[in-house]
GROMACS .gro file of C-alpha atoms in nm:
model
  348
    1UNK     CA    1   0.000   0.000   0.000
    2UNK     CA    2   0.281   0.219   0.089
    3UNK     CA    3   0.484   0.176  -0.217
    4UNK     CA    4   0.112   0.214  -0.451
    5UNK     CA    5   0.049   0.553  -0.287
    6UNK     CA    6   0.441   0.663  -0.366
    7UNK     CA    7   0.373   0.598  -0.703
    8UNK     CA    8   0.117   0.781  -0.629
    9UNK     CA    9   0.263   1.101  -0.526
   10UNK     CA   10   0.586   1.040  -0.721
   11UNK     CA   11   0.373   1.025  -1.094
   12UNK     CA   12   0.038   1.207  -1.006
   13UNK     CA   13  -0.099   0.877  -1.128
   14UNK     CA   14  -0.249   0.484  -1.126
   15UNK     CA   15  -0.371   0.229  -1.316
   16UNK     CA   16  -0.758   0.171  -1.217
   17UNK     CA   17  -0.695  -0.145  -1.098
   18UNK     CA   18  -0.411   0.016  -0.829
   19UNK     CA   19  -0.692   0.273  -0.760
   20UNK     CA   20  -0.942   0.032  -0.698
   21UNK     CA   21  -0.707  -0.149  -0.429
   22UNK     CA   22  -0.645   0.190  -0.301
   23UNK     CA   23  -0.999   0.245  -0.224
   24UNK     CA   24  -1.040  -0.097  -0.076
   25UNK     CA   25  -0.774  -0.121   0.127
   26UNK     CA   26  -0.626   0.177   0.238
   27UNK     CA   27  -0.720   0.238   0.663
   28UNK     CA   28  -0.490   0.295   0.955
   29UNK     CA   29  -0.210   0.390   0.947
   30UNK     CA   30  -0.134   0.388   0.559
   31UNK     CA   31  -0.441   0.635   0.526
   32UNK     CA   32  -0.254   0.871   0.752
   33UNK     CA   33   0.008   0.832   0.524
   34UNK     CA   34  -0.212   0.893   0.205
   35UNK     CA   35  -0.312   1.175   0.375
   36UNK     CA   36   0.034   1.335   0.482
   37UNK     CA   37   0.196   1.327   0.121
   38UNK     CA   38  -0.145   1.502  -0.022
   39UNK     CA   39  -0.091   1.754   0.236
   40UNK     CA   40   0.250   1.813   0.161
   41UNK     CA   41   0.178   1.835  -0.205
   42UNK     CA   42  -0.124   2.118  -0.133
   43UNK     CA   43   0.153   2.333   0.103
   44UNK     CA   44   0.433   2.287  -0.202
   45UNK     CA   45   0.189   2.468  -0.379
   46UNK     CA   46  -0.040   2.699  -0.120
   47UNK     CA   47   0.156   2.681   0.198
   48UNK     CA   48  -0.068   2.696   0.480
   49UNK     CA   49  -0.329   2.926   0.358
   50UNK     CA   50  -0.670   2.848   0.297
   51UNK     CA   51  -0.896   3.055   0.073
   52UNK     CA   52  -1.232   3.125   0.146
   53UNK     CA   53  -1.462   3.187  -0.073
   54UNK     CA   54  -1.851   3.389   0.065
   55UNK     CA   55  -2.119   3.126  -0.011
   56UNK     CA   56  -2.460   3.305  -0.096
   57UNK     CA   57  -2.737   3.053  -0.167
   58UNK     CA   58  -2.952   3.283  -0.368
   59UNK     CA   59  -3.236   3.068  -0.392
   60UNK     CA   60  -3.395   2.697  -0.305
   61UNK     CA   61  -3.646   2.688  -0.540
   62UNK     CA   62  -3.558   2.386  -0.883
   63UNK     CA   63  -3.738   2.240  -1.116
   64UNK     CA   64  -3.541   1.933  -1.064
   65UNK     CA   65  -3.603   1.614  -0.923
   66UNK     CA   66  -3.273   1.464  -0.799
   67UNK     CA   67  -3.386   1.192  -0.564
   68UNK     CA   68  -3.110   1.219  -0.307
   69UNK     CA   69  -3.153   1.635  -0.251
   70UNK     CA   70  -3.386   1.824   0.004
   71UNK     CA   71  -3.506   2.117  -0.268
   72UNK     CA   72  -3.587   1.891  -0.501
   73UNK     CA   73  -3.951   1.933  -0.670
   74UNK     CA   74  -4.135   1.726  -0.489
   75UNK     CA   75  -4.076   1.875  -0.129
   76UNK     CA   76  -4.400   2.038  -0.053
   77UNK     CA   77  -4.257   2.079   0.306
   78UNK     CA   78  -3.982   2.296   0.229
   79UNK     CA   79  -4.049   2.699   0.299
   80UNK     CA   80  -3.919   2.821  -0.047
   81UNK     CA   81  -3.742   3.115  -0.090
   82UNK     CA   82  -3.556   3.384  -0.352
   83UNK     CA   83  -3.328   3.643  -0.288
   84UNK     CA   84  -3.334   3.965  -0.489
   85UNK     CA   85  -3.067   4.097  -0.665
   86UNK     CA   86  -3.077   4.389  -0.387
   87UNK     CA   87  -3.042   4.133  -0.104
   88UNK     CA   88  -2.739   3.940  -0.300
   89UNK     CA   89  -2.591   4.250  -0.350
   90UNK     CA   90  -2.628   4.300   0.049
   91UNK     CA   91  -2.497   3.992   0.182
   92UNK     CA   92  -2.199   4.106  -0.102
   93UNK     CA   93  -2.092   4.410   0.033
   94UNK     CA   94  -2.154   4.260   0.395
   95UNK     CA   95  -1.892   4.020   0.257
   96UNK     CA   96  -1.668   4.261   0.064
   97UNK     CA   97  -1.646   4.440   0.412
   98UNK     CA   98  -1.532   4.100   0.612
   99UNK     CA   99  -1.274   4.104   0.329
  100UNK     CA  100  -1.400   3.831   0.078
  101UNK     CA  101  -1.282   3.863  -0.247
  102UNK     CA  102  -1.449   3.527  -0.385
  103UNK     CA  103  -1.849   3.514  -0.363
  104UNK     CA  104  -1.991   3.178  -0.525
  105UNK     CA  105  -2.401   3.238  -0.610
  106UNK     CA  106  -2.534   2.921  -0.546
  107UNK     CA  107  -2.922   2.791  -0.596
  108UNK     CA  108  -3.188   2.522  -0.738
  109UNK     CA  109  -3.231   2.509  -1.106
  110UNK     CA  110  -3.496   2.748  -1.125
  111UNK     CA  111  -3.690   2.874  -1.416
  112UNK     CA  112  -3.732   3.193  -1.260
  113UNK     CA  113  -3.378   3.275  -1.241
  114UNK     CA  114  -3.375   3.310  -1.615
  115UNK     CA  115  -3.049   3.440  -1.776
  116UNK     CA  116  -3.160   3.796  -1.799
  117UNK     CA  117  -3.157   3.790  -1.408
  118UNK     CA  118  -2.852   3.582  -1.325
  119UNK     CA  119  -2.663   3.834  -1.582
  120UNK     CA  120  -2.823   4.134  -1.411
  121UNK     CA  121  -2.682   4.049  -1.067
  122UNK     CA  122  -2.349   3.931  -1.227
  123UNK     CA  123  -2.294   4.250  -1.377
  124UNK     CA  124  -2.399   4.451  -1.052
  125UNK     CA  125  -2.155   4.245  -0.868
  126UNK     CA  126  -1.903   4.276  -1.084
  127UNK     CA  127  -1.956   4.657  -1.159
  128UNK     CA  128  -1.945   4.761  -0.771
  129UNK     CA  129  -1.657   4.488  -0.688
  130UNK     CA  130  -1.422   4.491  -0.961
  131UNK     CA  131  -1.168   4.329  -0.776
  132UNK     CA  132  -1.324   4.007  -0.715
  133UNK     CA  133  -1.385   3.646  -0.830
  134UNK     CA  134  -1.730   3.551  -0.950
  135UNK     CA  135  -1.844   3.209  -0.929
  136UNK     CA  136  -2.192   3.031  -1.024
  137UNK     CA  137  -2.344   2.729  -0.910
  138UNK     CA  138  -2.666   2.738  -1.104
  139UNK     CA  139  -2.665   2.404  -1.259
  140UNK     CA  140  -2.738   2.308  -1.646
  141UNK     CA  141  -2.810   2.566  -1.884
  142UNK     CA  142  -2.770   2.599  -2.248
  143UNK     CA  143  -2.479   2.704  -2.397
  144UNK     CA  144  -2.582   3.057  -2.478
  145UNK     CA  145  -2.654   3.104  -2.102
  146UNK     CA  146  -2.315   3.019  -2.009
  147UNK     CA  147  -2.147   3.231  -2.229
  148UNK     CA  148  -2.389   3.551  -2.142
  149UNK     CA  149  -2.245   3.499  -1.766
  150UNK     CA  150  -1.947   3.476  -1.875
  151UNK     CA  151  -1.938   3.789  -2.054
  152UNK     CA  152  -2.137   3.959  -1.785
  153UNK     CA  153  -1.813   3.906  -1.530
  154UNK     CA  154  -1.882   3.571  -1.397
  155UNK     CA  155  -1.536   3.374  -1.390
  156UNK     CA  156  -1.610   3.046  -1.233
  157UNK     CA  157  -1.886   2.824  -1.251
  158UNK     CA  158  -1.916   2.437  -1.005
  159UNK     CA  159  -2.115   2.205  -1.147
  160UNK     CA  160  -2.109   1.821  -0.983
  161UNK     CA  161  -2.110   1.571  -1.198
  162UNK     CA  162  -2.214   1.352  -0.950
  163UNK     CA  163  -2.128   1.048  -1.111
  164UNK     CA  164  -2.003   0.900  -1.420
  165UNK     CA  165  -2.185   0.568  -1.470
  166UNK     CA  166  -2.482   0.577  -1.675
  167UNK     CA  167  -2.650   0.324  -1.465
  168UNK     CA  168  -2.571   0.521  -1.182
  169UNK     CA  169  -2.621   0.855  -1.245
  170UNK     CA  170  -3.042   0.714  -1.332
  171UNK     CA  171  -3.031   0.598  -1.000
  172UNK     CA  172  -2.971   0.890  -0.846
  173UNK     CA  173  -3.184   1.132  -1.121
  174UNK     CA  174  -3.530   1.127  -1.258
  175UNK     CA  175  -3.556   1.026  -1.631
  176UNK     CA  176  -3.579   1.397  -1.747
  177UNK     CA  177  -3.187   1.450  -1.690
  178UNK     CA  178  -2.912   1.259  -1.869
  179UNK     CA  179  -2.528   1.232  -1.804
  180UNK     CA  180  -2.490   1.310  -2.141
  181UNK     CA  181  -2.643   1.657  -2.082
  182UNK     CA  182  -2.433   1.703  -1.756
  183UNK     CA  183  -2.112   1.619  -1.934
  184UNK     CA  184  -2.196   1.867  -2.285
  185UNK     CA  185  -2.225   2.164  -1.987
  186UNK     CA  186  -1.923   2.100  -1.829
  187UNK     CA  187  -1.760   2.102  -2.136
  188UNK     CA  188  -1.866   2.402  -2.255
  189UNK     CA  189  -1.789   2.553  -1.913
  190UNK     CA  190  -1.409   2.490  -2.000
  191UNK     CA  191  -1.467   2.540  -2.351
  192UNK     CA  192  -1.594   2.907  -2.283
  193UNK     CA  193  -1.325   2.997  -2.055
  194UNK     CA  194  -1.504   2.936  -1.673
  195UNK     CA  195  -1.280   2.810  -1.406
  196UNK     CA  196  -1.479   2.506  -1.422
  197UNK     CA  197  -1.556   2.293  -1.101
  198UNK     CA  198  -1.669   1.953  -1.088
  199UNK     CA  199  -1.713   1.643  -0.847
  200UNK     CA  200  -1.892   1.365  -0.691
  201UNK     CA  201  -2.104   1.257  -0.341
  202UNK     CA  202  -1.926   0.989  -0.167
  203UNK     CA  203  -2.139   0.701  -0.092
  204UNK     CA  204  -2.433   0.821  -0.270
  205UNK     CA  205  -2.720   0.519  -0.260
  206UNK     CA  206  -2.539   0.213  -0.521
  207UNK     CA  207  -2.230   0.346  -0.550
  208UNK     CA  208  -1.969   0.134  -0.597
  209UNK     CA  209  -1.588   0.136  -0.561
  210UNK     CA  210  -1.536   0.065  -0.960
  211UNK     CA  211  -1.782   0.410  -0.989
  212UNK     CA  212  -1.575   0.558  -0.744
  213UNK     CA  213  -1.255   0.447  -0.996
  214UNK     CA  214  -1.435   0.606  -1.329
  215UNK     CA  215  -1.492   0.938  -1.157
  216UNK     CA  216  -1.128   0.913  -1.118
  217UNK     CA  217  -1.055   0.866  -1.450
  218UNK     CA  218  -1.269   1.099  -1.554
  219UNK     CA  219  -1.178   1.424  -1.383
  220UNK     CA  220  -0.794   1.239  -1.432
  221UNK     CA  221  -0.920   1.312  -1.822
  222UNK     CA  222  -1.135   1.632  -1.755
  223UNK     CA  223  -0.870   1.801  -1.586
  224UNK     CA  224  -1.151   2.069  -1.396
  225UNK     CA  225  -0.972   2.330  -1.164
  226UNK     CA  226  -1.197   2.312  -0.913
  227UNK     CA  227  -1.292   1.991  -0.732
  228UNK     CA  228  -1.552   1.946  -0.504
  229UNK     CA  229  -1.627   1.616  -0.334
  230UNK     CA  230  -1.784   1.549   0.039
  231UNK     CA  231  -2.033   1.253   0.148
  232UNK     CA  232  -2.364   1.153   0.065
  233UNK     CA  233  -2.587   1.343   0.358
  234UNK     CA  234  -2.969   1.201   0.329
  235UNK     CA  235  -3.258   1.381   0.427
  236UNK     CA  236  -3.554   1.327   0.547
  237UNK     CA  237  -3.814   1.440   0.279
  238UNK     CA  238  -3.659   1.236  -0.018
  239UNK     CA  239  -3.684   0.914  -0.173
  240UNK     CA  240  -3.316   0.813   0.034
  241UNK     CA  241  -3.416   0.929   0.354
  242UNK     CA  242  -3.365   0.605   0.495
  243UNK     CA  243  -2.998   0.524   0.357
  244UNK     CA  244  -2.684   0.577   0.525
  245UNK     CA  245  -2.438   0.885   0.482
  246UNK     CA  246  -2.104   0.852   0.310
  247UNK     CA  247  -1.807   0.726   0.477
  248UNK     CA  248  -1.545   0.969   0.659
  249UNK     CA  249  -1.291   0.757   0.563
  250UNK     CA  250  -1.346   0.692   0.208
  251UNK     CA  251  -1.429   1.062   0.143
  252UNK     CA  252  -1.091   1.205   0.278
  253UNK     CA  253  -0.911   0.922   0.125
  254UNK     CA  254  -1.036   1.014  -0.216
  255UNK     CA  255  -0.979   1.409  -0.112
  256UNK     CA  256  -0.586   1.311  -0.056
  257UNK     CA  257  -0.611   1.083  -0.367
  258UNK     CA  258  -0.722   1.377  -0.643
  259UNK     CA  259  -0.477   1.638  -0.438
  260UNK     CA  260  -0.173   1.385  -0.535
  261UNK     CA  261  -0.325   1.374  -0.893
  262UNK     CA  262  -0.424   1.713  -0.916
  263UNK     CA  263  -0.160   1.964  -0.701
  264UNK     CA  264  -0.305   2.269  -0.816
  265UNK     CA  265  -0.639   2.209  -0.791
  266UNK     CA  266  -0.864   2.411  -0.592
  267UNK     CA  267  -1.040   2.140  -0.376
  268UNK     CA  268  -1.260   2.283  -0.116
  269UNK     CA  269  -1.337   2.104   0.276
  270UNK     CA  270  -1.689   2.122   0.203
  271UNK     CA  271  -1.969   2.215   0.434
  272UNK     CA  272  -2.080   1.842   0.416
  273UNK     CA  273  -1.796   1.743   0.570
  274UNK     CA  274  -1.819   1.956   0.853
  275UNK     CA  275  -2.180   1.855   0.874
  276UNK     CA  276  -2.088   1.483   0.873
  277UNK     CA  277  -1.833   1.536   1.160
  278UNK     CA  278  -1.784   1.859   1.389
  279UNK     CA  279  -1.404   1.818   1.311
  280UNK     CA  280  -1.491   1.746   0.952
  281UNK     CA  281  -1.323   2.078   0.752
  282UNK     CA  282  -1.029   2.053   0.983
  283UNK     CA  283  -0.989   1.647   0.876
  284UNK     CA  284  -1.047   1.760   0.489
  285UNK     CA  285  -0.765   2.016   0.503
  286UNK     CA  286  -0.571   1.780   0.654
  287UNK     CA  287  -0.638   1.529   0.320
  288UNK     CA  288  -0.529   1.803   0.094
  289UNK     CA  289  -0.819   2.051   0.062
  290UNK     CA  290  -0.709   2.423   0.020
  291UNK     CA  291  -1.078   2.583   0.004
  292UNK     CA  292  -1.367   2.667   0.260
  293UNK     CA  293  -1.703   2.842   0.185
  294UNK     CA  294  -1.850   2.984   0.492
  295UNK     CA  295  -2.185   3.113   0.447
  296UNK     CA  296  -2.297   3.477   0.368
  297UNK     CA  297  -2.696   3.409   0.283
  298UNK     CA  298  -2.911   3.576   0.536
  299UNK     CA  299  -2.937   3.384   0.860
  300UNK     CA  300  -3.278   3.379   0.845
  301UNK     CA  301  -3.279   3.133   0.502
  302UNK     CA  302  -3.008   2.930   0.575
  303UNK     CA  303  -3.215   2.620   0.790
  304UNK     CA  304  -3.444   2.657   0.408
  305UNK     CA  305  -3.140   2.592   0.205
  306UNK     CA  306  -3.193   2.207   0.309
  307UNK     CA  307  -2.971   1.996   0.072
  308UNK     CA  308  -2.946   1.741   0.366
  309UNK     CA  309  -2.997   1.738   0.715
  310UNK     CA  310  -2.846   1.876   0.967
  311UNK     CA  311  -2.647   2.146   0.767
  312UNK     CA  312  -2.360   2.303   0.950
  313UNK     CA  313  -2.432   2.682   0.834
  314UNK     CA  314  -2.368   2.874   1.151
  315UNK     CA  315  -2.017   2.917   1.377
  316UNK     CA  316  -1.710   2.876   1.179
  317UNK     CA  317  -1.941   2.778   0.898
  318UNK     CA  318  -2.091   3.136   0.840
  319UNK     CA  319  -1.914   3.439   0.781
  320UNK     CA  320  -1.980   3.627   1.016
  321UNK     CA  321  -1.768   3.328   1.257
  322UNK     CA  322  -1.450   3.434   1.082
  323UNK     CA  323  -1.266   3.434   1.391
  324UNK     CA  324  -1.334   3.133   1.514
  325UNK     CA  325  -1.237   2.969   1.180
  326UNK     CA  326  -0.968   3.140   1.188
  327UNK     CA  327  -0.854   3.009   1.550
  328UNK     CA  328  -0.983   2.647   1.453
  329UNK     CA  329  -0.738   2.657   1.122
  330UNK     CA  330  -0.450   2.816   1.356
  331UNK     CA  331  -0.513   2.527   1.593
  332UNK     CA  332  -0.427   2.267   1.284
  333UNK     CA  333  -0.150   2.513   1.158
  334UNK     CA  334  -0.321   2.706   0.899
  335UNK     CA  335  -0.433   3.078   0.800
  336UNK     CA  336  -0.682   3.192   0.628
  337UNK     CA  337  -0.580   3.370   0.268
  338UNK     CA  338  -0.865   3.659   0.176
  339UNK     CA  339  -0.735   3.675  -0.172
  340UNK     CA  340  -0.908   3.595  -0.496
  341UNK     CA  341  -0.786   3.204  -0.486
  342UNK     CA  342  -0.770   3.157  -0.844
  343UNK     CA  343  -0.628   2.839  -0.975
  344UNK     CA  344  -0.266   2.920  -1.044
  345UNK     CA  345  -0.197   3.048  -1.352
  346UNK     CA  346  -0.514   3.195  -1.407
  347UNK     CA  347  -0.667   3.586  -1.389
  348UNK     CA  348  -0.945   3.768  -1.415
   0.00000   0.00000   0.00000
């Protein structure tokens, strides 16, 4: 195990099979391992800082019907919600002053957002913060959407793609969306010029480790400069209510695994992780993450912004508990970095 995850950090690559025994086996002692040469990797490249990035979830109404997420559709006991482009601009400047330089607009697939609306707020962002990084998580649109907010200023756009197995990804989806679909936006994400972001839920309901292994591949092939991956959280109002979350160990294992295969990568600790475990964002920067999001929506909508249960959106989770972040990633030997964050190389 030892010598597979030196190949590992010595060639930034492994045969699927070596991945797949990876996966398996790796525990103990030789995950601490895994772990320590993906965090020496992320502070060749970042040091110790951390860049944080204001998370505004701008809306939980979608027209989608993902069976594993709490906004989907067919929730009729979720209190829905939309922020106006004067409150996102608010919970912007309340961020601008805390001295964010990275706001990601997150929401449901709604039709309401239409691209005359997303562009309006992109533009009003960027117009009154020049200096800053724009970045959407919207979901699927056409291609003509994604290049309108991309001229409008937007500069980075997430977009999961869950998984990559066909059979899979119909488990997980209602037959109205297709992999296909999610794969032609990604691409033209990248193709366009967006600091595109992808990823995966660990231990999503029939997930496999030879899934696990082509998502590998995959963003091995994709190449994304963002990655985001945390565990499967279920909640209560959806067709998986009753299945089990992702595993800890598996999901910082594969953290450490695409740091070692991607160094430059921006990979975030993700708010799922901290929600799975209270120690959870400290254990993900510990596998190689070099991101955190803590959240700048309105305290009054984040409990409606229900992707799972039990959310961690408050404390060192929320803006406003900068400090204490800040003291929690001293305590692990890291600082927080207020800059832009972009993936080396690249500008506004």
């Amino acid at each position: 195990m030892r010598e597979l995850i030196e190949r590992l950090y010595r060639e930034q690559t492994l045969a699927p099979g070596e991945l797949r025994t990876l996966l398996l086996e790796c525990r103990g002692e030789d995950l601490d391992f895994l772990m320590q040469k993906a965090r020496a990797v992320a502070q060749s490249h970042f040091g110790n800082r951390i860049y944080i990035r204001g998370l505004i979830e701008i809306g939980n109404c979608c027209h989608n019907d993902c069976f594993y997420c709490g906004i989907r559709k067919s929730n009729r006991h979720l209190k829905r919600y939309r922020l106006d482009a004067e409150t996102i601009l608010a919970c912007c400047r309340h961020g601008y002053e805390l001295g964010f330089r990275t706001f990601v607009l997150q929401g449901g697939e709604d039709n309401y957002m239409n691209d005359d609306r997303v562009t309006e707020v992109v533009t009003a962002i960027r117009t009154e913060f020049p200096d800053v990084a724009i970045t959407l998580s919207l979901g699927e649109r056409p291609t003509l959407s994604y290049e309108r907010f991309f001229q409008a200023g937007a500069n980075r756009y997430l977009l999961r793609h869950e998984t990559h197995n066909e059979a899979h990804y119909r488990r997980l989806h209602p037959e109205d969306m297709s992999l296909s679909n999610r794969l032609r936006c990604l691409n033209d994400l990248k193709r366009i010029g967006f600091q595109t972001g992808t990823g995966i839920m660990v231990g999503s309901p029939g997930q496999t480790v030879d899934h696990l292994v082509e998502d590998i591949l995959f963003i091995e092939q994709f190449r994304p400069q963002m990655i985001g991956i945390g565990p499967f959280l279920p909640h209560h109002d959806t067709p998986f209510a009753s299945c089990p979350p992702g595993s800890l160990m598996q999901t910082l294992a594969l953290l450490s695994i695409f740091r070692l295969m991607h160094p430059q990568a921006l990979i975030p600790s993700t708010t799922a992780l901290a929600s799975l475990t209270p120690d959870g964002r400290e254990k993900g920067i510990l596998a190689g993450a070099n991101v955190v999001m803590p959240n700048l929506s309105p305290v009054e909508q984040r409990k409606n912004y229900a992707l799972y249960d039990n959310k961690a959106s408050m404390g060192s989770e929320a803006a406003e508990g900068l400090r204490l972040l800040a003291q929690r990633l001293a305590a692990i030997g890291y600082e927080i970095d207020k800059s832009q964050g972009d993936y080396p190389g690249k500008t506004l």
